[in-house]
Coordinates of C-alpha atoms in Angstrom, one line a residue:
Chain A
M604 CA 27.1 10.9 -21.1
G605 CA 27.2 8.0 -18.7
L606 CA 25.4 7.4 -15.4
L607 CA 27.5 7.4 -12.2
V608 CA 26.5 5.0 -9.4
V609 CA 28.2 5.3 -6.0
G610 CA 27.5 3.0 -3.1
S611 CA 28.6 -0.2 -1.3
L612 CA 29.8 -3.5 -2.7
G613 CA 29.6 -6.3 -0.2
L614 CA 29.5 -10.0 0.4
D615 CA 26.2 -10.9 2.0
T616 CA 25.2 -13.9 4.1
V617 CA 21.4 -14.0 4.0
I618 CA 19.1 -16.4 5.8
T619 CA 15.4 -16.6 4.8
P620 CA 12.7 -19.1 5.8
F621 CA 13.6 -21.0 2.6
D622 CA 17.3 -21.1 2.3
K623 CA 20.7 -19.6 3.2
V624 CA 23.4 -18.1 1.0
E625 CA 26.9 -17.2 2.1
D626 CA 29.2 -14.5 0.8
A627 CA 26.8 -13.7 -2.1
L628 CA 27.2 -10.6 -4.1
G629 CA 25.5 -7.6 -2.5
G630 CA 25.7 -3.9 -1.8
S631 CA 23.7 -0.8 -3.0
A632 CA 26.1 0.0 -5.9
V633 CA 25.8 -3.5 -7.2
Y634 CA 22.0 -3.6 -7.2
I635 CA 21.6 -0.1 -8.6
S636 CA 24.2 -0.7 -11.4
L637 CA 22.8 -4.1 -12.5
A638 CA 19.2 -2.7 -12.6
S639 CA 20.1 0.4 -14.5
S640 CA 22.2 -1.7 -17.0
Y641 CA 19.0 -3.0 -18.6
F642 CA 18.2 0.5 -19.8
S643 CA 21.4 2.4 -20.5
G644 CA 25.1 2.0 -20.5
P645 CA 27.8 2.3 -19.6
V646 CA 27.1 2.5 -15.9
Y647 CA 30.1 3.9 -14.0
M648 CA 30.3 2.2 -10.6
V649 CA 32.4 3.8 -7.9
G650 CA 33.0 1.9 -4.7
V651 CA 35.5 -0.2 -2.8
V652 CA 36.3 -3.9 -2.3
G653 CA 39.1 -5.9 -0.8
D654 CA 41.3 -8.3 -2.8
D655 CA 39.1 -11.1 -1.5
F656 CA 36.3 -9.9 -3.8
P657 CA 35.7 -12.7 -6.3
N658 CA 36.9 -12.1 -9.8
S659 CA 33.8 -13.8 -11.1
Y660 CA 31.6 -11.0 -9.6
M661 CA 33.6 -8.4 -11.4
K662 CA 33.4 -10.3 -14.7
M663 CA 29.6 -10.6 -14.3
L664 CA 29.3 -6.8 -13.7
E665 CA 31.5 -6.0 -16.7
N666 CA 29.4 -8.4 -18.8
H667 CA 26.4 -6.2 -17.9
N668 CA 28.2 -3.1 -19.3
V669 CA 29.2 -1.9 -15.8
D670 CA 32.4 0.2 -16.1
L671 CA 34.7 -0.6 -13.1
E672 CA 37.3 2.1 -13.7
G673 CA 36.1 3.8 -10.5
L674 CA 36.1 0.7 -8.4
Q675 CA 38.9 0.8 -5.7
I676 CA 40.5 -2.6 -4.9
V677 CA 42.4 -2.4 -1.6
E678 CA 45.4 -4.8 -1.6
G679 CA 45.3 -7.0 1.6
G680 CA 41.9 -5.5 2.5
K681 CA 38.7 -7.4 3.3
T682 CA 35.5 -6.6 1.5
F683 CA 32.5 -5.2 3.4
R684 CA 30.4 -8.0 4.8
W685 CA 26.8 -8.0 6.0
S686 CA 24.6 -10.8 7.3
G687 CA 20.8 -10.7 8.0
K688 CA 18.0 -13.1 8.8
Y689 CA 14.5 -12.5 7.6
H690 CA 11.4 -13.3 9.7
Y691 CA 8.8 -15.8 8.5
D692 CA 6.7 -13.1 6.6
L693 CA 9.9 -11.6 5.0
N694 CA 8.7 -8.1 6.0
E695 CA 11.2 -7.8 8.9
R696 CA 14.8 -8.8 9.3
D697 CA 17.5 -8.9 12.0
T698 CA 21.0 -7.8 11.2
L699 CA 23.3 -10.6 12.4
L700 CA 26.6 -9.0 11.4
T701 CA 28.1 -5.8 9.8
E702 CA 31.8 -5.8 9.1
L703 CA 32.8 -2.5 7.4
N704 CA 36.3 -3.6 6.6
V705 CA 37.7 -1.6 3.6
F706 CA 34.5 0.5 3.6
K707 CA 35.6 2.1 6.9
D708 CA 38.2 4.3 5.2
F709 CA 36.4 4.6 1.9
D710 CA 37.1 7.9 0.1
P711 CA 35.2 8.0 -3.2
I712 CA 37.5 9.3 -5.9
I713 CA 35.8 10.1 -9.2
P714 CA 38.1 9.5 -12.3
P715 CA 38.1 12.5 -14.7
K716 CA 36.2 10.5 -17.4
I717 CA 33.4 9.8 -14.9
S718 CA 33.2 13.2 -13.4
K719 CA 31.6 14.4 -16.6
S720 CA 28.5 12.3 -16.0
R721 CA 25.3 14.3 -15.9
F722 CA 23.2 11.6 -14.1
V723 CA 24.3 10.6 -10.6
C724 CA 22.8 7.9 -8.4
L725 CA 24.0 8.1 -4.8
G726 CA 23.4 4.8 -3.1
N727 CA 22.9 4.6 0.6
I728 CA 26.2 5.5 2.2
D729 CA 27.4 8.2 4.7
P730 CA 26.0 11.6 3.5
V731 CA 29.5 13.1 4.0
L732 CA 30.7 10.7 1.3
Q733 CA 27.7 11.5 -0.9
I734 CA 28.6 15.2 -0.7
R735 CA 32.2 14.4 -1.5
V736 CA 31.1 12.7 -4.7
L737 CA 29.0 15.7 -5.8
D738 CA 31.9 18.0 -5.1
Q739 CA 34.0 16.1 -7.7
M740 CA 31.3 16.3 -10.5
E741 CA 31.8 18.8 -13.3
D742 CA 28.2 19.5 -14.0
P743 CA 25.7 17.1 -12.4
Q744 CA 22.3 17.7 -13.9
F745 CA 20.2 15.1 -12.2
V746 CA 21.1 13.6 -8.8
V747 CA 19.1 10.7 -7.3
C748 CA 19.8 9.9 -3.7
D749 CA 19.0 7.1 -1.2
T750 CA 19.6 7.2 2.5
M751 CA 18.5 5.4 5.7
N752 CA 17.4 5.7 9.3
Y753 CA 21.0 5.4 10.5
W754 CA 22.1 8.6 8.7
I755 CA 18.8 10.4 9.4
E756 CA 19.4 10.0 13.1
G757 CA 23.2 10.1 13.2
K758 CA 24.2 12.6 10.5
R759 CA 21.1 14.8 10.1
D760 CA 23.1 18.0 9.5
D761 CA 25.2 16.5 6.7
L762 CA 22.1 14.9 5.2
L763 CA 20.3 18.3 5.2
K764 CA 23.3 19.9 3.4
L765 CA 23.2 17.1 0.8
L766 CA 19.4 17.3 0.2
K767 CA 19.8 20.9 -1.1
R768 CA 21.8 19.4 -4.0
V769 CA 19.6 16.4 -4.7
N770 CA 16.9 16.3 -7.4
V771 CA 15.2 13.0 -6.3
L772 CA 15.2 11.5 -2.9
I773 CA 14.2 7.9 -2.6
I774 CA 13.4 6.6 0.9
N775 CA 10.9 4.2 2.5
D776 CA 7.9 5.2 4.5
S777 CA 9.4 4.9 8.0
E778 CA 12.4 6.9 6.9
A779 CA 10.1 9.6 5.5
R780 CA 8.3 9.8 8.8
L781 CA 11.5 10.0 10.7
L782 CA 13.1 12.6 8.4
A783 CA 10.1 14.9 8.6
N784 CA 9.2 14.0 12.2
E785 CA 5.6 13.7 11.0
P786 CA 3.4 10.5 11.0
N787 CA 1.2 11.6 8.0
L788 CA 3.0 10.6 4.9
I789 CA 1.5 13.3 2.7
K790 CA 2.5 16.0 5.1
A791 CA 5.9 14.4 5.6
A792 CA 6.4 14.5 1.8
K793 CA 5.7 18.2 1.8
H794 CA 8.2 18.9 4.6
I795 CA 10.9 16.8 2.9
R796 CA 10.5 18.6 -0.5
E797 CA 11.0 21.9 1.3
L798 CA 14.4 20.6 2.4
G799 CA 15.6 20.5 -1.2
P800 CA 14.5 17.6 -3.4
E801 CA 12.2 18.6 -6.2
F802 CA 11.0 15.1 -6.5
L803 CA 10.4 12.6 -3.7
I804 CA 9.7 8.9 -3.9
I805 CA 8.5 7.0 -0.9
K806 CA 8.8 3.2 -1.2
K807 CA 6.3 1.2 0.7
G808 CA 7.5 -2.4 0.0
E809 CA 4.6 -4.7 -0.7
H810 CA 2.3 -1.7 -0.9
G811 CA 4.0 0.0 -3.9
A812 CA 5.5 3.5 -4.1
L813 CA 4.5 7.1 -4.1
L814 CA 6.0 9.8 -6.4
F815 CA 5.6 13.4 -5.4
A816 CA 6.3 15.7 -8.4
E817 CA 5.1 19.3 -9.0
D818 CA 1.6 19.3 -7.6
T819 CA 1.1 15.7 -8.5
I820 CA 1.0 12.6 -6.5
F821 CA 1.4 9.3 -8.3
S822 CA 0.7 6.0 -6.6
A823 CA 2.4 2.9 -8.2
P824 CA 1.2 -0.5 -7.2
A825 CA 3.4 -3.3 -6.1
Y826 CA 3.7 -6.5 -8.2
P827 CA 1.6 -9.2 -6.5
L828 CA 4.2 -11.9 -5.8
E829 CA 3.2 -15.2 -4.3
M830 CA 6.8 -16.1 -3.4
I831 CA 9.5 -13.8 -2.2
Y832 CA 12.8 -15.5 -1.8
D833 CA 15.1 -12.7 -0.7
P834 CA 14.0 -9.1 -0.3
T835 CA 17.7 -7.9 0.0
G836 CA 18.5 -5.2 -2.5
A837 CA 14.9 -4.5 -3.7
G838 CA 15.1 -0.9 -2.7
D839 CA 18.4 -0.3 -4.5
T840 CA 17.1 -2.2 -7.5
F841 CA 14.1 0.1 -7.6
A842 CA 16.4 3.1 -7.6
G843 CA 18.5 1.6 -10.4
G844 CA 15.6 0.8 -12.6
F845 CA 14.2 4.3 -12.0
V846 CA 17.4 6.2 -12.8
G847 CA 18.4 3.9 -15.6
Y848 CA 15.1 4.5 -17.4
L849 CA 15.4 8.3 -17.0
H850 CA 19.0 8.2 -18.2
K851 CA 18.0 6.2 -21.2
T852 CA 15.1 8.5 -22.2
Q853 CA 16.6 11.8 -21.1
D854 CA 13.1 13.0 -20.3
L855 CA 12.6 14.4 -16.9
S856 CA 8.9 15.3 -17.3
T857 CA 6.5 14.3 -14.5
E858 CA 4.7 11.8 -16.9
N859 CA 8.0 10.1 -17.8
M860 CA 9.0 10.1 -14.1
K861 CA 5.8 8.1 -13.4
K862 CA 6.9 5.5 -16.0
A863 CA 10.4 5.4 -14.4
V864 CA 8.8 4.6 -11.0
V865 CA 6.9 1.7 -12.6
Y866 CA 10.1 0.5 -14.3
G867 CA 11.9 0.7 -10.9
S868 CA 9.0 -1.3 -9.4
A869 CA 9.2 -3.9 -12.2
L870 CA 13.0 -4.4 -11.7
A871 CA 12.5 -4.7 -7.9
S872 CA 9.8 -7.3 -8.4
F873 CA 12.3 -9.5 -10.3
C874 CA 15.1 -8.9 -7.7
V875 CA 13.2 -10.6 -4.9
E876 CA 12.3 -13.7 -6.9
K877 CA 15.8 -15.2 -6.4
F878 CA 18.7 -14.9 -3.9
S879 CA 21.2 -12.1 -4.1
T880 CA 21.6 -10.7 -7.6
K881 CA 20.7 -13.9 -9.4
A882 CA 17.4 -12.8 -10.8
L883 CA 18.9 -9.4 -12.0
E884 CA 21.8 -11.2 -13.7
E885 CA 19.5 -13.4 -15.8
L886 CA 17.0 -10.7 -16.9
N887 CA 16.5 -9.4 -20.4
Y888 CA 14.8 -6.3 -21.7
L889 CA 11.8 -8.2 -23.2
R890 CA 10.9 -9.6 -19.8
V891 CA 11.2 -6.1 -18.3
Q892 CA 8.8 -4.8 -20.9
D893 CA 6.3 -7.7 -20.2
R894 CA 6.3 -6.9 -16.5
Y895 CA 5.8 -3.2 -17.2
R896 CA 2.6 -4.2 -19.1
E897 CA 1.5 -6.3 -16.2
F898 CA 1.8 -3.2 -13.9
L899 CA -0.4 -1.4 -16.4
N900 CA -3.1 -4.1 -16.2
L901 CA -2.8 -4.2 -12.4
S902 CA -3.7 -0.6 -11.9
K903 CA -5.9 0.4 -14.9
F904 CA -9.6 1.1 -14.5
D905 CA -12.1 2.9 -16.7
A906 CA -13.0 6.5 -16.5
Chain B
M1042 CA -35.2 -4.3 -6.6
G1043 CA -33.6 -2.7 -3.5
L1044 CA -30.4 -3.3 -1.7
L1045 CA -30.5 -4.9 1.7
V1046 CA -28.0 -3.8 4.3
V1047 CA -27.7 -5.7 7.6
G1048 CA -25.4 -4.7 10.4
S1049 CA -25.0 -2.8 13.6
L1050 CA -26.3 0.6 14.6
G1051 CA -24.5 2.2 17.6
L1052 CA -23.7 5.3 19.6
D1053 CA -19.9 5.8 19.4
T1054 CA -17.7 7.7 21.7
V1055 CA -14.5 8.4 19.8
I1056 CA -11.3 10.0 20.9
T1057 CA -8.6 11.1 18.4
P1058 CA -5.5 13.3 18.9
F1059 CA -7.7 16.2 17.6
D1060 CA -11.0 15.9 19.3
K1061 CA -13.6 13.8 21.1
V1062 CA -17.2 13.0 20.2
E1063 CA -19.8 11.3 22.5
D1064 CA -22.7 9.2 21.5
A1065 CA -22.2 10.0 17.8
L1066 CA -24.0 7.9 15.2
G1067 CA -22.1 4.8 14.2
G1068 CA -22.3 1.1 13.4
S1069 CA -21.6 -0.9 10.2
A1070 CA -25.2 -0.7 8.9
V1071 CA -25.2 3.0 9.2
Y1072 CA -22.0 3.6 7.3
I1073 CA -22.8 1.1 4.6
S1074 CA -26.3 2.5 4.1
L1075 CA -25.2 6.1 3.9
A1076 CA -22.4 5.4 1.5
S1077 CA -24.6 3.3 -0.8
S1078 CA -27.4 5.9 -0.7
Y1079 CA -25.3 8.1 -3.0
F1080 CA -25.7 5.6 -5.8
S1081 CA -28.9 3.8 -5.5
G1082 CA -32.1 3.8 -3.5
P1083 CA -34.0 2.8 -1.5
V1084 CA -31.5 1.1 0.8
Y1085 CA -33.3 -1.3 3.2
M1086 CA -31.5 -1.2 6.6
V1087 CA -32.0 -4.1 9.0
G1088 CA -30.7 -3.8 12.5
V1089 CA -31.7 -3.0 16.1
V1090 CA -31.6 0.0 18.4
G1091 CA -33.0 0.9 21.8
D1092 CA -35.6 3.6 22.4
D1093 CA -32.7 5.9 23.5
F1094 CA -31.7 6.1 19.8
P1095 CA -32.1 9.7 18.8
N1096 CA -34.9 10.5 16.5
S1097 CA -32.7 13.0 14.6
Y1098 CA -30.5 10.1 13.5
M1099 CA -33.5 8.2 12.0
K1100 CA -34.7 11.4 10.3
M1101 CA -31.2 11.9 8.8
L1102 CA -31.1 8.3 7.5
E1103 CA -34.6 8.6 6.0
N1104 CA -33.6 11.8 4.3
H1105 CA -30.9 9.8 2.6
N1106 CA -33.5 7.4 1.2
V1107 CA -32.7 4.7 3.8
D1108 CA -35.8 2.6 4.4
L1109 CA -36.1 1.8 8.1
E1110 CA -39.0 -0.7 7.9
G1111 CA -36.6 -3.4 8.9
L1112 CA -35.1 -1.5 11.9
Q1113 CA -36.2 -3.0 15.2
I1114 CA -36.7 -0.6 18.0
V1115 CA -36.6 -2.3 21.5
E1116 CA -38.9 -0.5 24.0
G1117 CA -36.9 0.2 27.2
G1118 CA -33.7 -1.2 25.6
K1119 CA -30.4 0.6 25.3
T1120 CA -28.7 1.0 21.9
F1121 CA -25.3 -0.7 21.3
R1122 CA -22.4 1.5 22.5
W1123 CA -18.8 1.5 21.5
S1124 CA -15.9 3.7 22.5
G1125 CA -12.4 3.8 21.1
K1126 CA -9.3 5.9 21.3
Y1127 CA -6.9 6.3 18.4
H1128 CA -3.2 6.5 18.6
Y1129 CA -1.2 9.6 17.4
D1130 CA -0.8 8.3 13.9
L1131 CA -4.4 7.1 13.6
N1132 CA -3.4 3.7 12.4
E1133 CA -4.1 1.9 15.7
R1134 CA -6.8 2.2 18.2
D1135 CA -7.7 0.9 21.7
T1136 CA -11.2 -0.2 22.4
L1137 CA -12.3 1.5 25.6
L1138 CA -15.8 0.1 25.9
T1139 CA -18.2 -2.3 24.2
E1140 CA -21.8 -2.5 25.5
L1141 CA -23.8 -4.9 23.3
N1142 CA -27.1 -3.9 25.0
V1143 CA -30.1 -4.6 22.6
F1144 CA -27.6 -6.1 20.1
K1145 CA -27.0 -9.1 22.5
D1146 CA -30.4 -10.6 21.6
F1147 CA -30.7 -9.3 18.1
D1148 CA -32.5 -11.6 15.7
P1149 CA -32.6 -10.1 12.2
I1150 CA -36.1 -10.4 10.8
I1151 CA -36.5 -9.5 7.2
P1152 CA -39.9 -8.1 6.3
P1153 CA -41.5 -9.7 3.2
K1154 CA -41.0 -6.6 1.0
I1155 CA -37.3 -6.6 1.7
S1156 CA -36.7 -10.4 1.4
K1157 CA -37.1 -9.9 -2.4
S1158 CA -33.9 -7.8 -2.6
R1159 CA -31.4 -9.3 -5.0
F1160 CA -28.4 -7.4 -3.6
V1161 CA -27.4 -8.1 0.0
C1162 CA -24.6 -6.4 2.0
L1163 CA -23.9 -8.2 5.3
G1164 CA -22.1 -5.8 7.6
N1165 CA -19.7 -7.2 10.2
I1166 CA -21.9 -9.1 12.7
D1167 CA -21.9 -12.7 14.1
P1168 CA -21.8 -15.0 11.1
V1169 CA -24.6 -17.0 12.6
L1170 CA -26.8 -13.9 12.2
Q1171 CA -25.5 -13.3 8.7
I1172 CA -26.5 -16.8 7.7
R1173 CA -29.9 -16.3 9.3
V1174 CA -30.4 -13.2 7.0
L1175 CA -29.6 -15.2 3.9
D1176 CA -32.0 -18.0 4.9
Q1177 CA -34.8 -15.4 4.8
M1178 CA -34.0 -14.1 1.3
E1179 CA -36.1 -15.3 -1.6
D1180 CA -33.5 -15.2 -4.3
P1181 CA -30.3 -13.4 -3.3
Q1182 CA -28.2 -12.9 -6.5
F1183 CA -25.3 -11.0 -5.1
V1184 CA -24.1 -11.2 -1.5
V1185 CA -21.3 -8.9 -0.2
C1186 CA -20.0 -9.8 3.2
D1187 CA -17.7 -8.2 5.8
T1188 CA -16.3 -9.9 8.9
M1189 CA -13.5 -9.4 11.5
N1190 CA -10.7 -11.2 13.5
Y1191 CA -13.2 -11.8 16.4
W1192 CA -15.4 -14.0 14.2
I1193 CA -12.5 -15.6 12.3
E1194 CA -11.0 -16.8 15.6
G1195 CA -14.2 -17.4 17.6
K1196 CA -16.7 -18.7 15.0
R1197 CA -14.6 -20.1 12.2
D1198 CA -17.0 -23.0 11.4
D1199 CA -20.0 -20.8 11.0
L1200 CA -18.0 -18.3 9.0
L1201 CA -16.8 -21.1 6.6
K1202 CA -20.5 -22.2 6.1
L1203 CA -21.4 -18.6 5.4
L1204 CA -18.5 -18.0 2.9
K1205 CA -19.9 -20.7 0.6
R1206 CA -23.0 -18.5 0.1
V1207 CA -21.1 -15.2 -0.4
N1208 CA -20.1 -13.6 -3.8
V1209 CA -17.7 -10.9 -2.5
L1210 CA -15.8 -11.0 0.8
I1211 CA -14.4 -7.7 2.0
I1212 CA -11.8 -7.9 4.7
N1213 CA -8.5 -6.2 5.7
D1214 CA -5.0 -7.6 5.2
S1215 CA -4.5 -8.9 8.7
E1216 CA -7.9 -10.6 8.6
A1217 CA -7.0 -12.2 5.3
R1218 CA -3.7 -13.5 6.7
L1219 CA -5.6 -14.9 9.8
L1220 CA -8.4 -16.5 7.8
A1221 CA -6.0 -18.2 5.4
N1222 CA -3.3 -18.8 8.0
E1223 CA -0.8 -17.6 5.4
P1224 CA 1.5 -14.5 5.6
N1225 CA 1.7 -13.9 1.8
L1226 CA -1.4 -11.9 0.8
I1227 CA -1.5 -13.3 -2.7
K1228 CA -1.4 -16.9 -1.6
A1229 CA -3.9 -16.0 1.2
A1230 CA -6.3 -14.6 -1.4
K1231 CA -6.2 -17.9 -3.3
H1232 CA -7.0 -19.9 -0.3
I1233 CA -9.8 -17.7 0.7
R1234 CA -11.4 -17.8 -2.7
E1235 CA -11.3 -21.6 -2.6
L1236 CA -13.5 -21.3 0.5
G1237 CA -16.4 -19.8 -1.5
P1238 CA -16.2 -16.2 -2.5
E1239 CA -15.8 -15.7 -6.2
F1240 CA -14.5 -12.2 -5.6
L1241 CA -12.3 -11.0 -2.7
I1242 CA -11.4 -7.5 -1.7
I1243 CA -8.5 -7.0 0.7
K1244 CA -8.5 -3.5 2.3
K1245 CA -5.1 -2.1 3.2
G1246 CA -6.1 1.2 4.9
E1247 CA -3.7 4.0 3.8
H1248 CA -2.2 1.6 1.2
G1249 CA -5.4 1.1 -0.8
A1250 CA -7.2 -2.1 -1.7
L1251 CA -6.7 -5.2 -3.8
L1252 CA -9.5 -6.9 -5.8
F1253 CA -9.2 -10.5 -6.8
A1254 CA -11.6 -11.4 -9.6
E1255 CA -11.3 -14.2 -12.2
D1256 CA -7.6 -14.4 -13.0
T1257 CA -7.2 -10.7 -12.4
I1258 CA -5.7 -8.7 -9.6
F1259 CA -6.5 -5.0 -9.4
S1260 CA -4.7 -2.7 -7.1
A1261 CA -6.6 0.5 -6.2
P1262 CA -4.6 3.3 -4.6
A1263 CA -5.6 5.1 -1.4
Y1264 CA -6.5 8.8 -1.6
P1265 CA -3.6 10.9 -0.2
L1266 CA -5.1 12.6 2.8
E1267 CA -3.1 15.2 4.7
M1268 CA -5.6 15.1 7.6
I1269 CA -7.5 12.2 8.9
Y1270 CA -9.9 13.2 11.6
D1271 CA -11.6 9.9 12.4
P1272 CA -11.0 6.6 10.7
T1273 CA -14.1 5.0 12.3
G1274 CA -16.4 3.5 9.7
A1275 CA -14.0 3.8 6.7
G1276 CA -14.1 0.1 6.0
D1277 CA -17.9 -0.1 6.2
T1278 CA -18.1 3.0 4.0
F1279 CA -15.9 1.4 1.4
A1280 CA -18.3 -1.6 1.4
G1281 CA -21.3 0.7 1.0
G1282 CA -19.8 2.6 -1.9
F1283 CA -18.7 -0.6 -3.6
V1284 CA -22.1 -2.4 -3.3
G1285 CA -24.1 0.8 -4.0
Y1286 CA -22.3 1.4 -7.3
L1287 CA -22.8 -2.2 -8.4
H1288 CA -26.4 -2.1 -7.4
K1289 CA -26.9 1.1 -9.4
T1290 CA -25.2 -0.2 -12.5
Q1291 CA -26.3 -3.9 -12.3
D1292 CA -23.1 -4.8 -14.0
L1293 CA -21.0 -7.5 -12.3
S1294 CA -18.2 -7.7 -14.8
T1295 CA -14.7 -7.6 -13.5
E1296 CA -14.1 -4.2 -15.2
N1297 CA -17.1 -2.7 -13.5
M1298 CA -16.1 -4.3 -10.2
K1299 CA -12.8 -2.4 -10.4
K1300 CA -14.7 0.8 -10.8
A1301 CA -16.8 -0.1 -7.8
V1302 CA -13.6 -0.6 -5.7
V1303 CA -12.6 2.9 -6.6
Y1304 CA -16.0 4.3 -5.8
G1305 CA -15.8 2.5 -2.5
S1306 CA -12.3 4.0 -1.9
A1307 CA -13.6 7.4 -2.8
L1308 CA -16.5 7.3 -0.3
A1309 CA -14.1 6.0 2.4
S1310 CA -11.8 8.9 1.7
F1311 CA -14.6 11.3 2.5
C1312 CA -15.7 9.4 5.6
V1313 CA -12.4 10.0 7.5
E1314 CA -12.3 13.7 6.8
K1315 CA -14.8 14.4 9.6
F1316 CA -16.0 12.8 12.8
S1317 CA -18.6 10.1 12.8
T1318 CA -21.0 10.2 9.8
K1319 CA -20.7 13.9 9.3
A1320 CA -18.8 13.9 6.0
L1321 CA -21.0 11.2 4.6
E1322 CA -24.2 13.2 5.5
E1323 CA -23.0 16.3 3.7
L1324 CA -21.8 14.6 0.5
N1325 CA -23.3 15.0 -3.0
Y1326 CA -22.9 12.9 -6.2
L1327 CA -20.9 15.6 -8.0
R1328 CA -18.2 15.5 -5.3
V1329 CA -18.1 11.8 -5.5
Q1330 CA -17.5 12.0 -9.2
D1331 CA -14.8 14.6 -8.8
R1332 CA -13.0 12.3 -6.3
Y1333 CA -13.3 9.4 -8.7
R1334 CA -11.5 11.4 -11.3
E1335 CA -8.8 12.2 -8.8
F1336 CA -8.3 8.5 -8.2
L1337 CA -7.8 8.1 -12.0
N1338 CA -5.1 10.8 -12.1
L1339 CA -3.4 9.3 -9.0
S1340 CA -2.8 5.9 -10.6
K1341 CA -2.6 6.6 -14.3
F1342 CA 0.6 6.2 -16.2
D1343 CA 1.4 5.9 -19.9
A1344 CA 1.9 2.5 -21.7

């Protein structure tokens, strides 16, 4: 059984203190799919682009065993575009431009072959669309979902409906506080899990991630990077590494879920080392394994 | 050989969203000494108070095996007072009042017995005073030092002189960025260690702490607390637990230093559970050990 990834594909123009790239490959579905491709294939990607979407990007995705049967290409349409500028410390960014283009009328249609997937990763898009995806799945066993402040504030009712059908919610700390309306993260996590998700992951950027599973809390460290070139896509890459590892191992125990969080963190630490998807394109499984071991050394101490 | 702790003793008026306490026991020397008393004694405390300093506080400290021979009591003088109000999420606070009082003319004098101590913990006071303490020590083998933004900005030259004589510097993330003039924490840590300290600990509050030792970085998690009553003194308590454990074990290896960071974190996690020093006063070593094991479970994952 494959892994279904739904989300955005875009052309990103990104400015950091170090450099600028224009119309680089981006979007949540892209980062998630590329990251999960290092563990398990094929990855079925569902999304939409215009006919201006470079053929070279599609080739690269296919070379990573990403199945594009579910990718809609709108004739005469323009691909989703986003532009952002990062501040000097790379922790904050300003959005300079958001052009929805073909994404505005996106209706995710899941081809029959793909609707049999047991693992689903819902990238950050309108919760109404995320629900529409789940409605088309034959027997989804494990649903991982991302969202953002924009939907928490603007489409809370739809999001709450969706959360009842989600196994793992992955959000960042400010989103968790907003969703639960609670400043304490541990209390916020409790509230959120009562809304549906059995597992919750709170991403904290340079401070690592927290996994809430059963009665357990697991704190994963962040990889100590001296140089971050482009934080774009790090959160999506985390989700892709996480779900890819679980799909590969087919083991949903809490202990294995901790490992998946570290694999997600490892993939995200590569993502930010180069612009756009460059670092993810060039990766290999041995380097992923090496970095996993570095995470072990980073957090291990004696009893 | 004992452990020398130098720092402030004060009467704190603290307002949090939950409660208010007036003239409660506070000050860096107090928190450090109490925390380290759970590992190793006697702890020699050097500081200054006025004759308004309640006798009950001295008794409590002595009951925790804190030696007060080096405590100066100024006849007719008023004890240092501080007042602060925490914001709703307890991550930020406003200082409402700082009355130096007897602290203004404080000249730390180290009695002969105490000057033989090999372990020294310099709480957050003027770096000129911290240097004066070191000048009086016969053969300090291991010097742990705290400082703050105020001295980094106002007394940088003195601080730089001090750092050459310090083995471990303990500061928080914003202080590290300020001291190194570098937004990336990993790079900042490199710069700071070039200034003198062989070991550096960067405290990140609810995100844990980083230890830089040899070529190693160790990331310690923070304890997931649902309720924080009063964050005052958490950083000092961390330092006290850290140096107390090292003084007890007399093992300055990197592996043992990691354990000391976790013991420091464990002590700090108790500190914030009650107002002022209350939680630290009531602790026992079994509970400290239990919490250490909880930190193990919190961060452990399989290879």
